[in-house]
Coordinates of C-alpha atoms in Angstrom, one line a residue:
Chain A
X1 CA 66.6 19.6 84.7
X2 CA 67.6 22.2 87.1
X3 CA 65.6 25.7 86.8
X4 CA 67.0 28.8 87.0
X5 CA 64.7 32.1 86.9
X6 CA 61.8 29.7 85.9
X7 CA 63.7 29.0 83.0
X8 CA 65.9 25.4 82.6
X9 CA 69.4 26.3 83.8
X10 CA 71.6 25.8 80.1
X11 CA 68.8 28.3 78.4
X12 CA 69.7 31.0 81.0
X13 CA 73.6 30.1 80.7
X14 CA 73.0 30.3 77.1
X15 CA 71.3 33.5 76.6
X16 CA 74.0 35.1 79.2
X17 CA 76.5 33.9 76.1
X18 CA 73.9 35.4 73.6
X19 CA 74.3 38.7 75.2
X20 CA 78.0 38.3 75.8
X21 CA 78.5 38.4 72.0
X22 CA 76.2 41.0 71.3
X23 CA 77.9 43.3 74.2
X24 CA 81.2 42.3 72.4
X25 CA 79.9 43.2 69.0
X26 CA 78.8 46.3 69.7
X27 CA 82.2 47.3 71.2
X28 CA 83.5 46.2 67.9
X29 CA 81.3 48.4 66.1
X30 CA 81.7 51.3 68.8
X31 CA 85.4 50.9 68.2
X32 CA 85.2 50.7 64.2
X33 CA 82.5 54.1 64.3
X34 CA 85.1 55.7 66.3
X35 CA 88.1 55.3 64.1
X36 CA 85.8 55.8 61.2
X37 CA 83.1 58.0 62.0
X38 CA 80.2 58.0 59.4
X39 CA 81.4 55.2 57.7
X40 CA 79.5 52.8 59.9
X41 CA 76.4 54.1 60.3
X42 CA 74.2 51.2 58.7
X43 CA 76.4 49.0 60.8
X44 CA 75.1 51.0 64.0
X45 CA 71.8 51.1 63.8
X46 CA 71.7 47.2 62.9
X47 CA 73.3 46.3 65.7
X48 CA 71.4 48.9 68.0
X49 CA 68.3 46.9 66.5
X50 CA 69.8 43.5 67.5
X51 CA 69.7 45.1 71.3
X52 CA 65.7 45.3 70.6
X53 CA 65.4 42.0 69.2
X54 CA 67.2 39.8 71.3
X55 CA 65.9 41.9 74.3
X56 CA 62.2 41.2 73.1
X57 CA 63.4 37.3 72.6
X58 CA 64.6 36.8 76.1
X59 CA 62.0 39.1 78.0
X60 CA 59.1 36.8 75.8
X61 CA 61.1 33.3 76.6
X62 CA 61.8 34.8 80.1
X63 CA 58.6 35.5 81.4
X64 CA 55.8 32.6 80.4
X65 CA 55.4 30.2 77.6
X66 CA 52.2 31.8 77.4
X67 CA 54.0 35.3 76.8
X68 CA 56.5 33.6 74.4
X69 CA 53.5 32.2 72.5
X70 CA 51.9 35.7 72.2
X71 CA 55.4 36.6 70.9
X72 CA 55.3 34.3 68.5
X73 CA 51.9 35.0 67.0
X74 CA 53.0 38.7 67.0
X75 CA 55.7 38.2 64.6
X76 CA 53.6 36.3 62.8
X77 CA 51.0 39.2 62.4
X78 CA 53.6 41.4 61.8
X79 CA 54.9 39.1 58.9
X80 CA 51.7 39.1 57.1
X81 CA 50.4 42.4 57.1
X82 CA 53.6 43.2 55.4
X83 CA 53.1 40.7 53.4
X84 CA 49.6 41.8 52.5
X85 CA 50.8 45.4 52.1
X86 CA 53.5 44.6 49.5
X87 CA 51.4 42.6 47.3
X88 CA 48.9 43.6 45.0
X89 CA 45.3 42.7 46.9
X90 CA 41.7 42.9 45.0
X91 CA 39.6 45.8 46.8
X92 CA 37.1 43.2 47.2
X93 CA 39.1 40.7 49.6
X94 CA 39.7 43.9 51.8
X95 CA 37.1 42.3 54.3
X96 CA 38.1 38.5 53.8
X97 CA 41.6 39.3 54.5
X98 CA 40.5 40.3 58.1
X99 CA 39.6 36.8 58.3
X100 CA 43.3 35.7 57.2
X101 CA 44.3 37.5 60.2
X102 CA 42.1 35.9 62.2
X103 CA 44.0 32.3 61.1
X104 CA 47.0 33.9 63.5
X105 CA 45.4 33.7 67.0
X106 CA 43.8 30.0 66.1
X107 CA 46.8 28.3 64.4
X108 CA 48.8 29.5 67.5
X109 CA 45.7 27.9 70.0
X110 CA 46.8 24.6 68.5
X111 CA 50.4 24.8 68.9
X112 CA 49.7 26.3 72.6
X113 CA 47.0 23.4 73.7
X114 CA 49.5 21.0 71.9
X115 CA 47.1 19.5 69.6
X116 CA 49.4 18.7 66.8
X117 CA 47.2 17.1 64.4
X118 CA 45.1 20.2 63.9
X119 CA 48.5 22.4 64.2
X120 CA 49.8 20.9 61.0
X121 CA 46.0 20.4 59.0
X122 CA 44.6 24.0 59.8
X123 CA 46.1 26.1 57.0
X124 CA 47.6 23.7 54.7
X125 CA 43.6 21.9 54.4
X126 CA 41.0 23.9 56.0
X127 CA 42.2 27.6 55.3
X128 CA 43.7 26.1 51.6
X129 CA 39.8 25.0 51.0
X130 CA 38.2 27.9 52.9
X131 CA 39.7 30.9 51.3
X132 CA 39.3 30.4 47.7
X133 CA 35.5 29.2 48.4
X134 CA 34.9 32.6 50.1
X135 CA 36.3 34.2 46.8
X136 CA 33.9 32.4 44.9
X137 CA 31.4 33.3 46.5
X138 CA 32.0 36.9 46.8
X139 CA 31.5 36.8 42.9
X140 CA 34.2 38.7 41.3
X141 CA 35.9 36.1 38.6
X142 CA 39.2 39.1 37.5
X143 CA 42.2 38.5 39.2
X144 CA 40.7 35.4 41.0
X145 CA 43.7 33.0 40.5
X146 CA 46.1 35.4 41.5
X147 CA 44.3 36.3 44.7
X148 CA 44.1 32.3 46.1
X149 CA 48.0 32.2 45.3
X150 CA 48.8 35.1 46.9
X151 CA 46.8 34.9 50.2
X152 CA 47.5 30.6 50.3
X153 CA 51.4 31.3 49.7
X154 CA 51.1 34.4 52.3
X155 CA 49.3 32.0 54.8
X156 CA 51.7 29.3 54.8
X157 CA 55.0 31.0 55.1
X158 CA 54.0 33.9 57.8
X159 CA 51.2 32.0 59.9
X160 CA 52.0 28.1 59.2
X161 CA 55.8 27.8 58.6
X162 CA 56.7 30.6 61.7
X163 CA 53.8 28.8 64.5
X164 CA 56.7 26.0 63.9
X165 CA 58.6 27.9 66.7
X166 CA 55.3 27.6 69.1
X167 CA 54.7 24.0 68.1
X168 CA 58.5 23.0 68.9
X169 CA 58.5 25.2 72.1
X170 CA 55.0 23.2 73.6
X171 CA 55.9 19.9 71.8
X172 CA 59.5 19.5 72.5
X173 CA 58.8 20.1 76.0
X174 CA 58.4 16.2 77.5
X175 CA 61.1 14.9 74.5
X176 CA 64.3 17.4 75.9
X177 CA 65.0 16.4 79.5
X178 CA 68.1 18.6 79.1
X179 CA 66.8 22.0 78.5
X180 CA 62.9 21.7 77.6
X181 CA 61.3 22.9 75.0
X182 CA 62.4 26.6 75.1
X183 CA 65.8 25.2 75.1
X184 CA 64.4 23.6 71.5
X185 CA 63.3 26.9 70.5
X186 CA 66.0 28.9 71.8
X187 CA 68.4 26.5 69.5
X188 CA 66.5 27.1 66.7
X189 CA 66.3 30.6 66.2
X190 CA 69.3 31.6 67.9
X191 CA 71.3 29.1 65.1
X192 CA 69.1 30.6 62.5
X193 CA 69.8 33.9 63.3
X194 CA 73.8 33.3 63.9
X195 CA 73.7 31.8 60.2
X196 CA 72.1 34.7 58.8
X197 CA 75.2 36.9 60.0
X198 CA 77.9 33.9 59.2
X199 CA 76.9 33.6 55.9
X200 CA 76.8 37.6 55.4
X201 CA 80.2 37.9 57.0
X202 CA 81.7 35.5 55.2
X203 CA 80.6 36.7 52.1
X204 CA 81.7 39.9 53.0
X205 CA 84.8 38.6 53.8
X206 CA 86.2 36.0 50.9
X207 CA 82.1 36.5 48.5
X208 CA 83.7 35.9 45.2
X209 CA 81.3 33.4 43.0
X210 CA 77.6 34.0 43.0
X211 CA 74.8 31.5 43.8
X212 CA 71.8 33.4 42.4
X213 CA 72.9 36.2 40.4
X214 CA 69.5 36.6 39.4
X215 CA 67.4 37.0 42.5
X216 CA 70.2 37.7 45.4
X217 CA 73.2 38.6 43.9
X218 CA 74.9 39.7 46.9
X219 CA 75.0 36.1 48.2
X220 CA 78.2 33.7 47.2
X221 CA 79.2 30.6 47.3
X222 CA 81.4 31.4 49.7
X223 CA 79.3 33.0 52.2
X224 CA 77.0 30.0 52.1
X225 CA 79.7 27.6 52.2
X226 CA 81.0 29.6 54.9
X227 CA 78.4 30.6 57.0
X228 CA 76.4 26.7 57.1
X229 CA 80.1 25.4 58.4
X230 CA 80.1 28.0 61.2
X231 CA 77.1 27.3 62.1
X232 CA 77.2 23.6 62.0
X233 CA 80.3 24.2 64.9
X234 CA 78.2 26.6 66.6
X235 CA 75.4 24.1 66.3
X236 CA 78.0 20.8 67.8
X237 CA 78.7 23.1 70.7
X238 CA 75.5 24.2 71.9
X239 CA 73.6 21.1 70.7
X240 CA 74.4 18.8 73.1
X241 CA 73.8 21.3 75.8
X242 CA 70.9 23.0 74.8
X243 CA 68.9 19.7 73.6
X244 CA 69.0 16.0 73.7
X245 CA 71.2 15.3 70.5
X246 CA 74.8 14.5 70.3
X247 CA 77.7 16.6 68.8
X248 CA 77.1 14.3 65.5
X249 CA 73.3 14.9 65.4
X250 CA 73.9 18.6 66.6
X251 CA 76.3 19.3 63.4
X252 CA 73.8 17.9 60.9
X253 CA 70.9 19.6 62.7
X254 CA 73.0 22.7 62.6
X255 CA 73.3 21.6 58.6
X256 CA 69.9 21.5 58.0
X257 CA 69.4 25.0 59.9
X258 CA 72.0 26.8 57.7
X259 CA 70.8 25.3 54.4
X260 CA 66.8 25.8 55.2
X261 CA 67.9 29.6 56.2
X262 CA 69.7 29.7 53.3
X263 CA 66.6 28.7 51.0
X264 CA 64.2 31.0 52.9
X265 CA 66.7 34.0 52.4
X266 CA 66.4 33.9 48.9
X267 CA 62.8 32.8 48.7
X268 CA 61.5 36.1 49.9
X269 CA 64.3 38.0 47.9
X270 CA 62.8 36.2 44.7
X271 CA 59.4 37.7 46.2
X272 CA 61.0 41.1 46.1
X273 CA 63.0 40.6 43.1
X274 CA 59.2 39.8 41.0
X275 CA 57.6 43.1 43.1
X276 CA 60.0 45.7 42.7
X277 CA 61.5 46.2 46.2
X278 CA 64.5 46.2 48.0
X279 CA 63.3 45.7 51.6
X280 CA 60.0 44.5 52.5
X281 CA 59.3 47.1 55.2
X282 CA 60.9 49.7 57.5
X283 CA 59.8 48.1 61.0
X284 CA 63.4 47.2 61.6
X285 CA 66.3 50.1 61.4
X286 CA 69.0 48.6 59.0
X287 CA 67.5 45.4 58.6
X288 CA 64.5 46.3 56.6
X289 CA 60.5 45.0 57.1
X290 CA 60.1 41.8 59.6
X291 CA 60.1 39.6 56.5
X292 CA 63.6 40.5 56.0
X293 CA 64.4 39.3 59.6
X294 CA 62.4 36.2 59.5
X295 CA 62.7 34.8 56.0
X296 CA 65.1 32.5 56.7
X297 CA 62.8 30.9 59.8
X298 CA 60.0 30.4 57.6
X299 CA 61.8 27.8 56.1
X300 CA 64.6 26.8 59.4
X301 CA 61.3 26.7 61.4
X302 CA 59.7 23.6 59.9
X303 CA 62.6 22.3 58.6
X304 CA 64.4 22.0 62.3
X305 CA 61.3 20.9 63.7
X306 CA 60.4 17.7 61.5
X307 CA 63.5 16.7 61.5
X308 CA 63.6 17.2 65.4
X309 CA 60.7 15.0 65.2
X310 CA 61.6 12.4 63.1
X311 CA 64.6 11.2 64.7
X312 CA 64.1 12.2 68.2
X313 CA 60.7 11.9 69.2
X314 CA 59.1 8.1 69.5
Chain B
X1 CA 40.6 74.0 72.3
X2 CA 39.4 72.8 75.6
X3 CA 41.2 74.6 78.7
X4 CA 39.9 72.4 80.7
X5 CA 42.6 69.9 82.6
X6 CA 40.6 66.7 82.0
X7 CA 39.8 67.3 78.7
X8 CA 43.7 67.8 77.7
X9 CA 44.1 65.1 80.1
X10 CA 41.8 62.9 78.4
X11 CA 42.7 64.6 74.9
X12 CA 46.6 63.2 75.9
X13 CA 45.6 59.6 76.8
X14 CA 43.4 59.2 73.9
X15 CA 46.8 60.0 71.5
X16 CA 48.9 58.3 73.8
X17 CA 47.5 54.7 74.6
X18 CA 44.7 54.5 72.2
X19 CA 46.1 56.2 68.8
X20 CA 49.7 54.8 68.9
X21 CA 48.1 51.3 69.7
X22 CA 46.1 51.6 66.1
X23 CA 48.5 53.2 64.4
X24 CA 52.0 52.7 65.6
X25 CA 51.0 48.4 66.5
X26 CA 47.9 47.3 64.6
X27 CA 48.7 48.8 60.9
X28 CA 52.6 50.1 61.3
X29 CA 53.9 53.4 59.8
X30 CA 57.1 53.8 57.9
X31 CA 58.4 56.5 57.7
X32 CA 61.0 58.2 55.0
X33 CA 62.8 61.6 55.6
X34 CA 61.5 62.4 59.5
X35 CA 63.9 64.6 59.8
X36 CA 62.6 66.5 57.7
X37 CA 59.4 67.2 60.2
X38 CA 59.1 70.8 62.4
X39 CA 60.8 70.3 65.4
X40 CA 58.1 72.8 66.6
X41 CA 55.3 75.1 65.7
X42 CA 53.9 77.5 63.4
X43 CA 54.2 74.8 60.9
X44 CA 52.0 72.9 58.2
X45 CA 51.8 69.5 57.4
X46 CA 49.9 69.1 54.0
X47 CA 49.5 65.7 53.2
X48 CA 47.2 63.7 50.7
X49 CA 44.0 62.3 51.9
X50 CA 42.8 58.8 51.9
X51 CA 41.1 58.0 54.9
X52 CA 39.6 59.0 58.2
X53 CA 43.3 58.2 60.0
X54 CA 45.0 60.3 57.9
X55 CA 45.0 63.2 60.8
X56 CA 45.5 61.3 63.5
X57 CA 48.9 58.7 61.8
X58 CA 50.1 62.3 60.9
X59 CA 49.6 63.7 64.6
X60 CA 51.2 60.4 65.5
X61 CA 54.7 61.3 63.4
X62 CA 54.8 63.9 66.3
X63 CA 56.6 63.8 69.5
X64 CA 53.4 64.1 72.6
X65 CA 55.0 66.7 74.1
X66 CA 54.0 68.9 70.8
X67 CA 50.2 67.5 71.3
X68 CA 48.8 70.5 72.9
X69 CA 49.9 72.4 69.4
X70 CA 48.8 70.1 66.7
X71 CA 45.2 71.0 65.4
X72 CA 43.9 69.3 62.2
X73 CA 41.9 71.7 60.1
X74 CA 38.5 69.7 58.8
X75 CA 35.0 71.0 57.5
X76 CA 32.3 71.9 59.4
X77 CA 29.5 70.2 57.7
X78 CA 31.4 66.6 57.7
X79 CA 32.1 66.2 61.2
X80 CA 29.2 68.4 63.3
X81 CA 26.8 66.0 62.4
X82 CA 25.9 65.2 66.0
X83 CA 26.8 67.0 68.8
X84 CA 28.6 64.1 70.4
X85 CA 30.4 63.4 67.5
X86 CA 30.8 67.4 67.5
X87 CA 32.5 67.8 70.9
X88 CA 34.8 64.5 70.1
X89 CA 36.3 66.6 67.1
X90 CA 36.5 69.2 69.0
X91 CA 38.2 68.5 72.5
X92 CA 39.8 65.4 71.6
X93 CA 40.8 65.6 68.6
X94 CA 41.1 69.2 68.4
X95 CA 40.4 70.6 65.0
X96 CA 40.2 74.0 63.8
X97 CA 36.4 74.0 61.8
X98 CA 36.5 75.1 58.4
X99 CA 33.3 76.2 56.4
X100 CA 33.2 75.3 53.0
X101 CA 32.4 77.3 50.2
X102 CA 32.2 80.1 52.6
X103 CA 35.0 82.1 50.5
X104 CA 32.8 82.6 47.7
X105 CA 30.5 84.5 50.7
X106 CA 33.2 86.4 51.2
X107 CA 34.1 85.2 54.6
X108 CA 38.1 84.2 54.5
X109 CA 37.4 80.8 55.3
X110 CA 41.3 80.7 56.8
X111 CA 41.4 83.2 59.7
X112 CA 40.8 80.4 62.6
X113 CA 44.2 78.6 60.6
X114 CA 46.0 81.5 59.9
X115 CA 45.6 82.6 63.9
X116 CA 46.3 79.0 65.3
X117 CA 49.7 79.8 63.2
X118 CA 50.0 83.1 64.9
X119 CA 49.8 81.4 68.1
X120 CA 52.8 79.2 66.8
X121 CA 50.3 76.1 66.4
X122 CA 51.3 73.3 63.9
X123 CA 48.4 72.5 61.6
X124 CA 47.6 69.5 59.6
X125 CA 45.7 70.2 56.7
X126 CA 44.7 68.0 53.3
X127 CA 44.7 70.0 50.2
X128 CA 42.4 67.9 48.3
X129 CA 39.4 68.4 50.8
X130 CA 37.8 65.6 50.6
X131 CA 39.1 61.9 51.1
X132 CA 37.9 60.9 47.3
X133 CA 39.0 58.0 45.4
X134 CA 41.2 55.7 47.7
X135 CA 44.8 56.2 47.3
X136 CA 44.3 58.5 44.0
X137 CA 45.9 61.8 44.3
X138 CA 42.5 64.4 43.9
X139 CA 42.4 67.7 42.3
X140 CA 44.2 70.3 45.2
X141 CA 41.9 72.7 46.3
X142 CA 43.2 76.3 46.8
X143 CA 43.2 76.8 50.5
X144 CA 46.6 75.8 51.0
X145 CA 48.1 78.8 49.1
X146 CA 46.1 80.9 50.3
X147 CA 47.2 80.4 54.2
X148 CA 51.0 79.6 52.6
X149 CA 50.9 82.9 51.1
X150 CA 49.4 84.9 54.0
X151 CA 52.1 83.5 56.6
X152 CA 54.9 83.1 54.7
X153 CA 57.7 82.4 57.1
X154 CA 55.5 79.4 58.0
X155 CA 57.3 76.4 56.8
X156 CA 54.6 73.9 54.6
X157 CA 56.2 70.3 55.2
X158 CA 54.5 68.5 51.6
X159 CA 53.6 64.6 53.0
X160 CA 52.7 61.7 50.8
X161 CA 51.0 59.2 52.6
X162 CA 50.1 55.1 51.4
X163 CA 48.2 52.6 52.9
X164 CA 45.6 54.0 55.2
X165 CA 43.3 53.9 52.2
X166 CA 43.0 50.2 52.2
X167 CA 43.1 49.9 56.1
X168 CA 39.9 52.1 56.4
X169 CA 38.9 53.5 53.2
X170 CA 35.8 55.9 52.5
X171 CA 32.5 54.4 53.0
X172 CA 33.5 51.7 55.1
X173 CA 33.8 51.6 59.1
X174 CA 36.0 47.7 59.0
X175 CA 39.4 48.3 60.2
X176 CA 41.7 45.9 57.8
X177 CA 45.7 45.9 59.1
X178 CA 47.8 47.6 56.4
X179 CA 50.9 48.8 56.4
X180 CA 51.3 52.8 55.9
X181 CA 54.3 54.5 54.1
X182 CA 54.9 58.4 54.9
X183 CA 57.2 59.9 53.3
X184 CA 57.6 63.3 54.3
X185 CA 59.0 65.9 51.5
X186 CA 61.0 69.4 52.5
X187 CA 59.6 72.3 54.0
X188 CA 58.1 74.9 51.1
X189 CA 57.0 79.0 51.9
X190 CA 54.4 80.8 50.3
X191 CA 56.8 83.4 49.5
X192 CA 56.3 83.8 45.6
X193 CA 53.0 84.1 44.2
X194 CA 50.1 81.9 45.0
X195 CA 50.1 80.3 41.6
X196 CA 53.7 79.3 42.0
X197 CA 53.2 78.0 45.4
X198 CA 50.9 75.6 44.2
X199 CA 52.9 74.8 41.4
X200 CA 56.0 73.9 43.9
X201 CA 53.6 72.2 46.6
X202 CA 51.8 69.7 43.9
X203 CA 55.7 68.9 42.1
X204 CA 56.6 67.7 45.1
X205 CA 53.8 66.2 46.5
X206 CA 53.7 63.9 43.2
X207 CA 58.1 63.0 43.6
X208 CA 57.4 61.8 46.6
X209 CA 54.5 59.8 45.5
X210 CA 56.8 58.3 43.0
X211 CA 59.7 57.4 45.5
X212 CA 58.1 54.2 45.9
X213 CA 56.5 51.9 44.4
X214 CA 53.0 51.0 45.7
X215 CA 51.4 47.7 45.0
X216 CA 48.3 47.2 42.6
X217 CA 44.8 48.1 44.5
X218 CA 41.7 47.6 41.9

């Protein structure tokens, strides 16, 4: 593959279209503030922190692998401290959850030395075992149960589930001769992220019948319906130029994404829904907390990347 | 405070790498109602008090260029334990010493705070005193009307913090990552009577307490 800027020639191509829409966007909203001044002003500052998040994205994918690995594990930090702040914690773990962050900088070491067999046991076995044993041994019985869920379900979905994006970007390297393994990741989130939106806009647009009155009931069947179709085009277009799959394989990867985004959307609202809280942090102006952001990657994440692996690596 | 350029040199570096690395990065503050803080000095900020990082996540709400005005008032006996630890406090941090218990000596314990305000200094004070029970709201202590009343057109900006408690509690020196929430209430003036003052101060304090909802901690 031809290299441009150190990066594969279609990943710099495609993030010049990423920022094309985003340019064009905010003109849209610049135009619809104007005509309507105050009217848009959660509109605004999303989109003002879209120009921070896709500007940290392509300075970390930009400049090393390295850099976008440190990215990677940053978000992932970010994720679950949140986390950890939202949910009640036992006073006594206050020292054992220092460990949990420790989990961050040595799940990502596998992903970044590509050493996939430890990458997918480390948390799911070793920390799964490790954890509750350190509990025990700590001595305090109340609450117990509780605090294993908690911290194993916490573990999983911001350390394990989100390194997906590291593992792809090292592993996917040798098995995408068209745009590497950053062209991988770059599909990934970029989908993820464009599905989140769809599926908003749509349901905006035409939201009539709700999927899950109970726990989001701002999402509809027709923003979901919508918003995975949009994104499985999006996905046929870009698909066979950003990886080695076909427009067929591109539009059921780009399936895959929308659904998985879809389920990790209203995963964490159910986790809000059961605490009590509308947004899971203030890190992000008119998003809400990083958890808000990224809940639909911890499920696209590992859901893209096995089925990347299954069908397209030997 | 230090005149000396290096110190304030060393004073701004110290709040500008070190502090917003801690407290902006590793734990995270968010923050509800900062418009609501002084755009400049004399003011007060009179928050609850959890934790050793109270002062300096509160001097961190604050734009650097106001720096050379923000003095956190803390007690004598608690920090000038050592006289390394005594001229840290000092020049670094740059408290205003309180002596406790000196009142009842009849020494106004406030003059040092109530001339920093003259000076059109913006001081961040805790009314419970002490840190106490970890994210508990204490018993307020009476200093605060006292200085509200004897400087009334000195705005008192009420602040509820939640989180630093767990990230570095009392008694323990482990830095745990925790979120911090701030939410930072109206200004209030000691321009009534002292009792109705603190009436005013602790109603609001405790609203914004209750404007979220903080996760279990036992």
């Amino acid at each position: 593959m031809t290299r441009l800027f150190g990066l594969p020639e279609h990943v710099v191509y495609a993030t010049a279209g990423v920022w094309a829409l985003l340019i064009a966007a905010t003109l849209l909203v610049l135009v619809l503030r104007w005509r309507k001044p105050g009217h848009y002003d959660e509109l605004v500052s999303r989109t003002a922190s879209w120009w921070w998040m896709i500007g940290a994205f392509t300075f970390a994918i930009a400049v090393s692998e390295t850099v976008a690995i440190v990215f990677l594990a940053f978000i992932s930090y970010l994720a679950l401290k949140e986390y950890l702040s939202l949910i009640p914690t036992r006073r006594i773990d206050r020292g054992l959850l220092l460990f949990a962050y420790l989990a961050i900088p040595i799940q990502y070491y596998w992903a970044a030395i590509d050493w996939y067999n430890m990458f997918l046991v480390f948390v799911p076995v070793w920390l799964f075992l490790f954890f509750p044993a350190l509990m025990a041994f700590r001595g305090e019985t109340r609450g117990f149960l509780s605090a294993v869920g908690t911290l194993s379900w916490g573990l999983m979905l911001t350390v394990f589930c989100l390194s997906h994006m590291a593992m792809l970007l090292v592993s996917g390297e040798v098995h995408n001769p068209v745009a590497g393994g950053v062209g991988l990741l770059f599909f990934l989130v970029v989908l993820t992220q464009f599905n989140d939106v769809a599926q908003y806009t749509w349901g905006k647009l035409l939201g009539r019948h709700k999927v899950t009155p109970q726990v989001s009931p701002k999402k509809t069947w027709e923003g979901l319906v919508g918003g995975v179709l949009t994104t499985v085009a999006l996905a046929a277009v870009i698909g066979p130029y950003l990886t080695p799959m076909d427009v067929l394989w591109s539009a059921l990867a780009g399936l895959v994404l929308g659904v998985a985004g879809f389920l990790g959307d209203i995963t964490i609202s159910g986790m809000k829904r059961d605490l009590g809280v509308k947004d899971t942090g203030g890190l992000i102006p008119g998003h809400g907390g990083i958890l808000d952001r990224v809940d639909s990657l911890t499920y696209a994440a590992p859901a893209f990347f096995h089925f990347f692996r299954y069908f397209f690596t030997p | 405070m230090s005149k000396n350029p290096l110190i304030r040199v060393m004073r701004f570096l110290f709040f500008a790498v070190v502090v917003r690395a801690v407290i902006l990065v590793a734990l995270g503050l968010t923050v509800r109602h900062r418009e609501r803080l002084p755009k400049d000095g004399p003011a007060v900020l009179a928050a609850n008090h959890n934790s050793n990082l109270d002062a300096l996540a509160l001097m961190s709400l604050m734009p650097l260029k106001l720096l050379p005005k923000l003095r956190p008032v803390a007690a004598v006996d608690y920090f000038f334990t050592s006289k390394a630890r005594g001229w840290f406090v000092t020049h670094i941090i740059g408290i205003i010493p309180v002596v406790r218990g000196s009142a009842r000596k009849g020494v106004n314990p406030l003059v040092a705070c109530e001339e920093a305000l003259d000076r059109g200094e913006i001081l961040v004070l805790f009314p419970e005193g002490s840190r106490g029970d970890p994210e508990k709201l204490g018993r307020l202590k009476t200093g605060i009307g006292h200085l509200a009343c004897a400087r009334p057109d000195v705005p008192i900006i009420p602040v509820y913090m939640h989180g630093l408690g767990k990230a570095l509690p009392k008694g323990s020196s482990l830095l745990v990552p925790f979120n911090c929430t701030v939410n930072v209430g109206e200004p209030l003036h000691g321009t009534g009577s002292y009792n109705a003052f603190m009436k005013a101060f602790e109603a609001r304090i405790t609203a914004l307490a209750a404007e979220d909802k903080h996760p279990d901690w036992d």
